[in-house]
Amino acid sequence: MLGPLDSGTMGTVLVVASDRHRLHAPLAEIESSGFQAPFEHPGRADAIHAALAADDRFEFAAPDDAGLAPIEAVHDPGLVAFLERAWQDYNRAHPGTHDVVPDVFRMDALRDGLGGFVEPVSIDAELGRWCFETTTPITEGTYAAARAAVDIASTATDRVLGGAGVAYALCRPPGHHAPHGLYGGYCFFNNAAVAAHRAAATGSRVTVLDVDYHHGNGTQQIFYRRADVQYVSLHGDPVRAYPYVTGFADETGAGPGQRTNRNLPLAAGTDDAIYLGELERACEAIAGFGPDLLVVSLGLDTYRSDPICDLAVTTEGFARQGELVAALGLPTVVVQEGGYDLATLGENTKRFLLGLAS
Ligand code: SP5
Ligand code: ZN
């Protein structure tokens, strides 16, 4: 269990970061039936890093190497092994490919009446076996970048378990769309799930509060049947918003995890007043669960000018979000997820973190 909070260096927030995220740099994403410049690109993490580094209220630490164990605690080892070799295998079959993207997906229905799923052998088919959509290319450095993001989340969690009140994991690529055995939604390894499981393994009760615009289907799935980890999410209503098939209010957990899952779907155009009211309801659910430690999946894509989302949160709203979360009084690991308006991403992240540390 956790000891008393360490006030740390007065007034500073610990940021765990690495420039290895730049190793994941796709040329394009296939979205809305066309190739376009990726929304999820290295400039995002660089912009956040620059905004925090320019402010002496943040101090920086490099991640420790956490190894494979924390990843395989929440993901299928088959997915991990596949991601390690996928780019090389694909380029043996198709030399000179920069962005590796599946052109088939799981075609279970093609085997109706044939006696169940067959594990594919061809790399072309393997891609579709592990991936659920087209906006998440694998590049030569993707696996290394995704491993570094897990190292960052693990290190930030260790610092909070060690007494830091707040630590921010500047993870990229993001993670919350990756369930136990799939990748997609710009996500390969679920950094927030790694953080939550790592803390839960020490005996802590843990809540993951997900404020990214998109429902964290991966995190929800990983903890859906667990009693020791609660998942609470505010997100665009899946009736209109990606990932479309999860995030409904009636998904409340199962088995030992009954009532440990809470989804709060939001209407298009939701502004600060409505958002913060829903966040208060989320915080009530968290207080009812009574966690020892909080993991925040921080998405800034609820921002009013985000290029791929439709909520109307303001920069000031992110500061208020941080303050509301701070009122829970919990040791908190903040894990970076989405946010695609490059001009405001750094400032919005900074305001959330300063609100949280206030
Ligand atoms: C971490 C994160 O924020 N991932 C978000 C992934 C969103 N991917 C968008 C997928 C396609 C949405 N297509 C909208 C069609 C509008 N014409
Ligand atoms: Zn998102």
PDB file of C-alpha atoms in Angstrom, residues 46-220:
ATOM      1  CA  ASP A  46       7.593  17.543 -29.125  1.00  0.00           C
ATOM      2  CA  ALA A  47       5.073  20.396 -28.714  1.00  0.00           C
ATOM      3  CA  ILE A  48       4.019  19.173 -25.272  1.00  0.00           C
ATOM      4  CA  HIS A  49       7.644  18.720 -24.232  1.00  0.00           C
ATOM      5  CA  ALA A  50       8.546  22.227 -25.399  1.00  0.00           C
ATOM      6  CA  ALA A  51       5.640  23.837 -23.528  1.00  0.00           C
ATOM      7  CA  LEU A  52       6.518  22.084 -20.263  1.00  0.00           C
ATOM      8  CA  ALA A  53      10.282  22.588 -20.617  1.00  0.00           C
ATOM      9  CA  ALA A  54       9.760  26.343 -20.960  1.00  0.00           C
ATOM     10  CA  ASP A  55       8.132  26.460 -17.508  1.00  0.00           C
ATOM     11  CA  ASP A  56      10.222  25.918 -14.387  1.00  0.00           C
ATOM     12  CA  ARG A  57       7.289  24.341 -12.559  1.00  0.00           C
ATOM     13  CA  PHE A  58       8.093  21.079 -14.400  1.00  0.00           C
ATOM     14  CA  GLU A  59      11.073  18.801 -13.834  1.00  0.00           C
ATOM     15  CA  PHE A  60      12.071  16.022 -16.215  1.00  0.00           C
ATOM     16  CA  ALA A  61      13.229  12.428 -15.797  1.00  0.00           C
ATOM     17  CA  ALA A  62      14.209   9.782 -18.372  1.00  0.00           C
ATOM     18  CA  PRO A  63      12.418   6.416 -18.226  1.00  0.00           C
ATOM     19  CA  ASP A  64      13.973   3.236 -16.856  1.00  0.00           C
ATOM     20  CA  ASP A  65      13.875   0.084 -18.998  1.00  0.00           C
ATOM     21  CA  ALA A  66      10.859  -1.845 -17.649  1.00  0.00           C
ATOM     22  CA  GLY A  67      11.324  -4.866 -19.925  1.00  0.00           C
ATOM     23  CA  LEU A  68       8.574  -6.955 -21.482  1.00  0.00           C
ATOM     24  CA  ALA A  69       6.911  -8.204 -18.298  1.00  0.00           C
ATOM     25  CA  PRO A  70       4.661  -5.139 -17.725  1.00  0.00           C
ATOM     26  CA  ILE A  71       3.417  -5.322 -21.323  1.00  0.00           C
ATOM     27  CA  GLU A  72       2.725  -9.050 -21.225  1.00  0.00           C
ATOM     28  CA  ALA A  73       0.827  -8.568 -17.949  1.00  0.00           C
ATOM     29  CA  VAL A  74      -1.918  -6.781 -19.922  1.00  0.00           C
ATOM     30  CA  HIS A  75      -1.392  -7.925 -23.548  1.00  0.00           C
ATOM     31  CA  ASP A  76      -1.321 -11.214 -25.450  1.00  0.00           C
ATOM     32  CA  PRO A  77       2.381 -12.170 -25.796  1.00  0.00           C
ATOM     33  CA  GLY A  78       1.485 -13.088 -29.385  1.00  0.00           C
ATOM     34  CA  LEU A  79       0.612  -9.426 -30.085  1.00  0.00           C
ATOM     35  CA  VAL A  80       3.877  -8.251 -28.531  1.00  0.00           C
ATOM     36  CA  ALA A  81       5.970 -10.736 -30.529  1.00  0.00           C
ATOM     37  CA  PHE A  82       4.095  -9.849 -33.706  1.00  0.00           C
ATOM     38  CA  LEU A  83       4.691  -6.110 -33.311  1.00  0.00           C
ATOM     39  CA  GLU A  84       8.399  -6.740 -32.724  1.00  0.00           C
ATOM     40  CA  ARG A  85       8.833  -8.524 -36.075  1.00  0.00           C
ATOM     41  CA  ALA A  86       5.972  -7.189 -38.219  1.00  0.00           C
ATOM     42  CA  TRP A  87       7.790  -4.399 -40.082  1.00  0.00           C
ATOM     43  CA  GLN A  88      10.782  -6.622 -40.922  1.00  0.00           C
ATOM     44  CA  ASP A  89       8.609  -9.559 -41.987  1.00  0.00           C
ATOM     45  CA  TYR A  90       6.446  -7.325 -44.162  1.00  0.00           C
ATOM     46  CA  ASN A  91       9.491  -5.757 -45.786  1.00  0.00           C
ATOM     47  CA  ARG A  92      10.933  -9.169 -46.599  1.00  0.00           C
ATOM     48  CA  ALA A  93       7.714  -9.878 -48.501  1.00  0.00           C
ATOM     49  CA  HIS A  94       7.276  -6.310 -49.831  1.00  0.00           C
ATOM     50  CA  PRO A  95      10.666  -4.518 -49.864  1.00  0.00           C
ATOM     51  CA  GLY A  96      10.694  -0.751 -49.455  1.00  0.00           C
ATOM     52  CA  THR A  97       7.451  -0.373 -47.526  1.00  0.00           C
ATOM     53  CA  HIS A  98       7.588   2.580 -45.093  1.00  0.00           C
ATOM     54  CA  ASP A  99       4.112   2.366 -43.558  1.00  0.00           C
ATOM     55  CA  VAL A 100       2.855  -1.179 -43.035  1.00  0.00           C
ATOM     56  CA  VAL A 101      -0.958  -1.304 -43.025  1.00  0.00           C
ATOM     57  CA  PRO A 102      -3.241  -4.345 -43.332  1.00  0.00           C
ATOM     58  CA  ASP A 103      -5.314  -4.846 -46.450  1.00  0.00           C
ATOM     59  CA  VAL A 104      -7.368  -7.641 -44.907  1.00  0.00           C
ATOM     60  CA  PHE A 105      -8.875  -8.008 -41.441  1.00  0.00           C
ATOM     61  CA  ARG A 106     -10.049 -11.001 -39.414  1.00  0.00           C
ATOM     62  CA  MET A 107     -12.288 -12.823 -41.827  1.00  0.00           C
ATOM     63  CA  ASP A 108     -13.814 -15.265 -39.379  1.00  0.00           C
ATOM     64  CA  ALA A 109     -17.095 -15.246 -41.317  1.00  0.00           C
ATOM     65  CA  LEU A 110     -15.331 -16.709 -44.363  1.00  0.00           C
ATOM     66  CA  ARG A 111     -14.846 -19.869 -42.335  1.00  0.00           C
ATOM     67  CA  ASP A 112     -18.499 -20.323 -41.397  1.00  0.00           C
ATOM     68  CA  GLY A 113     -19.107 -24.039 -41.169  1.00  0.00           C
ATOM     69  CA  LEU A 114     -15.397 -24.892 -41.514  1.00  0.00           C
ATOM     70  CA  GLY A 115     -14.655 -25.430 -37.829  1.00  0.00           C
ATOM     71  CA  GLY A 116     -13.430 -22.181 -36.343  1.00  0.00           C
ATOM     72  CA  PHE A 117     -10.680 -19.593 -36.749  1.00  0.00           C
ATOM     73  CA  VAL A 118      -7.359 -20.499 -38.376  1.00  0.00           C
ATOM     74  CA  GLU A 119      -4.237 -18.602 -37.262  1.00  0.00           C
ATOM     75  CA  PRO A 120      -2.843 -17.030 -40.449  1.00  0.00           C
ATOM     76  CA  VAL A 121       0.733 -17.739 -41.534  1.00  0.00           C
ATOM     77  CA  SER A 122       1.268 -15.094 -44.236  1.00  0.00           C
ATOM     78  CA  ILE A 123       2.445 -11.735 -42.868  1.00  0.00           C
ATOM     79  CA  ASP A 124      -0.230 -10.045 -44.997  1.00  0.00           C
ATOM     80  CA  ALA A 125      -2.947 -11.950 -43.183  1.00  0.00           C
ATOM     81  CA  GLU A 126      -1.240 -11.731 -39.791  1.00  0.00           C
ATOM     82  CA  LEU A 127      -1.532  -7.932 -39.952  1.00  0.00           C
ATOM     83  CA  GLY A 128      -5.283  -8.187 -40.217  1.00  0.00           C
ATOM     84  CA  ARG A 129      -5.357 -10.747 -37.428  1.00  0.00           C
ATOM     85  CA  TRP A 130      -3.855  -8.286 -34.899  1.00  0.00           C
ATOM     86  CA  CYS A 131      -5.096  -4.898 -36.213  1.00  0.00           C
ATOM     87  CA  PHE A 132      -8.652  -3.543 -36.169  1.00  0.00           C
ATOM     88  CA  GLU A 133      -8.499  -0.477 -38.432  1.00  0.00           C
ATOM     89  CA  THR A 134      -6.456   1.457 -41.004  1.00  0.00           C
ATOM     90  CA  THR A 135      -5.141   4.613 -39.280  1.00  0.00           C
ATOM     91  CA  THR A 136      -2.316   2.923 -37.336  1.00  0.00           C
ATOM     92  CA  PRO A 137       0.673   2.137 -39.615  1.00  0.00           C
ATOM     93  CA  ILE A 138       3.667   0.154 -38.373  1.00  0.00           C
ATOM     94  CA  THR A 139       6.956   1.817 -39.325  1.00  0.00           C
ATOM     95  CA  GLU A 140      10.516   0.583 -38.826  1.00  0.00           C
ATOM     96  CA  GLY A 141      10.794   2.234 -35.398  1.00  0.00           C
ATOM     97  CA  THR A 142       7.234   1.749 -34.182  1.00  0.00           C
ATOM     98  CA  TYR A 143       7.978  -1.139 -31.842  1.00  0.00           C
ATOM     99  CA  ALA A 144      10.894   0.716 -30.207  1.00  0.00           C
ATOM    100  CA  ALA A 145       8.743   3.821 -29.751  1.00  0.00           C
ATOM    101  CA  ALA A 146       5.858   1.825 -28.281  1.00  0.00           C
ATOM    102  CA  ARG A 147       8.264   0.077 -25.880  1.00  0.00           C
ATOM    103  CA  ALA A 148       9.623   3.474 -24.791  1.00  0.00           C
ATOM    104  CA  ALA A 149       6.084   4.719 -24.117  1.00  0.00           C
ATOM    105  CA  VAL A 150       5.516   1.734 -21.820  1.00  0.00           C
ATOM    106  CA  ASP A 151       8.822   2.445 -20.075  1.00  0.00           C
ATOM    107  CA  ILE A 152       7.643   6.025 -19.516  1.00  0.00           C
ATOM    108  CA  ALA A 153       4.291   4.939 -18.054  1.00  0.00           C
ATOM    109  CA  SER A 154       6.007   2.340 -15.845  1.00  0.00           C
ATOM    110  CA  THR A 155       8.582   4.807 -14.551  1.00  0.00           C
ATOM    111  CA  ALA A 156       5.954   7.461 -13.788  1.00  0.00           C
ATOM    112  CA  THR A 157       3.922   4.851 -11.898  1.00  0.00           C
ATOM    113  CA  ASP A 158       6.965   3.780  -9.882  1.00  0.00           C
ATOM    114  CA  ARG A 159       7.605   7.408  -8.917  1.00  0.00           C
ATOM    115  CA  VAL A 160       4.033   7.824  -7.683  1.00  0.00           C
ATOM    116  CA  LEU A 161       4.153   4.498  -5.821  1.00  0.00           C
ATOM    117  CA  GLY A 162       7.361   5.818  -4.280  1.00  0.00           C
ATOM    118  CA  GLY A 163       5.637   8.905  -2.920  1.00  0.00           C
ATOM    119  CA  ALA A 164       5.507  11.520  -5.676  1.00  0.00           C
ATOM    120  CA  GLY A 165       1.996  12.996  -5.529  1.00  0.00           C
ATOM    121  CA  VAL A 166       1.710  13.477  -9.296  1.00  0.00           C
ATOM    122  CA  ALA A 167       3.750  12.242 -12.247  1.00  0.00           C
ATOM    123  CA  TYR A 168       3.072  12.886 -15.935  1.00  0.00           C
ATOM    124  CA  ALA A 169       3.986  10.185 -18.465  1.00  0.00           C
ATOM    125  CA  LEU A 170       4.520  11.898 -21.836  1.00  0.00           C
ATOM    126  CA  CYS A 171       3.620   8.757 -23.778  1.00  0.00           C
ATOM    127  CA  ARG A 172       3.577   8.521 -27.554  1.00  0.00           C
ATOM    128  CA  PRO A 173       2.254   6.522 -29.329  1.00  0.00           C
ATOM    129  CA  PRO A 174      -0.883   6.605 -27.174  1.00  0.00           C
ATOM    130  CA  GLY A 175      -2.432   3.432 -25.781  1.00  0.00           C
ATOM    131  CA  HIS A 176      -6.056   3.416 -24.634  1.00  0.00           C
ATOM    132  CA  HIS A 177      -7.557   1.870 -27.802  1.00  0.00           C
ATOM    133  CA  ALA A 178      -5.354  -1.247 -27.564  1.00  0.00           C
ATOM    134  CA  PRO A 179      -7.136  -4.145 -25.812  1.00  0.00           C
ATOM    135  CA  HIS A 180      -5.485  -7.397 -24.699  1.00  0.00           C
ATOM    136  CA  GLY A 181      -4.923  -8.768 -28.187  1.00  0.00           C
ATOM    137  CA  LEU A 182      -5.301  -6.025 -30.835  1.00  0.00           C
ATOM    138  CA  TYR A 183      -3.728  -2.744 -31.948  1.00  0.00           C
ATOM    139  CA  GLY A 184      -5.383   0.254 -33.630  1.00  0.00           C
ATOM    140  CA  GLY A 185      -6.643   3.799 -33.019  1.00  0.00           C
ATOM    141  CA  TYR A 186      -3.014   5.062 -33.115  1.00  0.00           C
ATOM    142  CA  CYS A 187      -2.315   2.683 -30.195  1.00  0.00           C
ATOM    143  CA  PHE A 188      -0.018  -0.362 -29.894  1.00  0.00           C
ATOM    144  CA  PHE A 189       0.564  -1.001 -26.179  1.00  0.00           C
ATOM    145  CA  ASN A 190      -1.906   0.273 -23.591  1.00  0.00           C
ATOM    146  CA  ASN A 191       0.307   2.551 -21.501  1.00  0.00           C
ATOM    147  CA  ALA A 192      -2.458   3.473 -19.031  1.00  0.00           C
ATOM    148  CA  ALA A 193      -3.364  -0.188 -18.508  1.00  0.00           C
ATOM    149  CA  VAL A 194       0.299  -0.968 -17.873  1.00  0.00           C
ATOM    150  CA  ALA A 195       0.381   1.816 -15.261  1.00  0.00           C
ATOM    151  CA  ALA A 196      -2.869   0.696 -13.604  1.00  0.00           C
ATOM    152  CA  HIS A 197      -1.884  -2.973 -13.503  1.00  0.00           C
ATOM    153  CA  ARG A 198       1.566  -2.119 -12.150  1.00  0.00           C
ATOM    154  CA  ALA A 199       0.004  -0.193  -9.259  1.00  0.00           C
ATOM    155  CA  ALA A 200      -2.701  -2.816  -8.666  1.00  0.00           C
ATOM    156  CA  ALA A 201      -0.019  -5.523  -8.471  1.00  0.00           C
ATOM    157  CA  THR A 202       1.328  -3.808  -5.330  1.00  0.00           C
ATOM    158  CA  GLY A 203      -2.059  -4.268  -3.643  1.00  0.00           C
ATOM    159  CA  SER A 204      -3.495  -0.827  -4.443  1.00  0.00           C
ATOM    160  CA  ARG A 205      -7.055  -0.291  -5.595  1.00  0.00           C
ATOM    161  CA  VAL A 206      -6.766   1.710  -8.804  1.00  0.00           C
ATOM    162  CA  THR A 207      -9.083   3.858 -10.916  1.00  0.00           C
ATOM    163  CA  VAL A 208      -8.380   4.787 -14.528  1.00  0.00           C
ATOM    164  CA  LEU A 209     -10.144   8.067 -15.340  1.00  0.00           C
ATOM    165  CA  ASP A 210     -10.165   8.521 -19.121  1.00  0.00           C
ATOM    166  CA  VAL A 211     -10.839  12.073 -20.358  1.00  0.00           C
ATOM    167  CA  ASP A 212      -9.714  11.523 -23.958  1.00  0.00           C
ATOM    168  CA  TYR A 213     -12.453  12.401 -26.491  1.00  0.00           C
ATOM    169  CA  HIS A 214     -12.554   8.780 -27.645  1.00  0.00           C
ATOM    170  CA  HIS A 215     -13.765   5.894 -25.514  1.00  0.00           C
ATOM    171  CA  GLY A 216     -10.806   3.868 -24.225  1.00  0.00           C
ATOM    172  CA  ASN A 217     -12.136   0.557 -25.474  1.00  0.00           C
ATOM    173  CA  GLY A 218      -8.794  -1.135 -24.830  1.00  0.00           C
ATOM    174  CA  THR A 219      -8.529  -0.108 -21.194  1.00  0.00           C
ATOM    175  CA  GLN A 220     -12.180  -0.934 -20.555  1.00  0.00           C
TER     176      GLN A 220
END
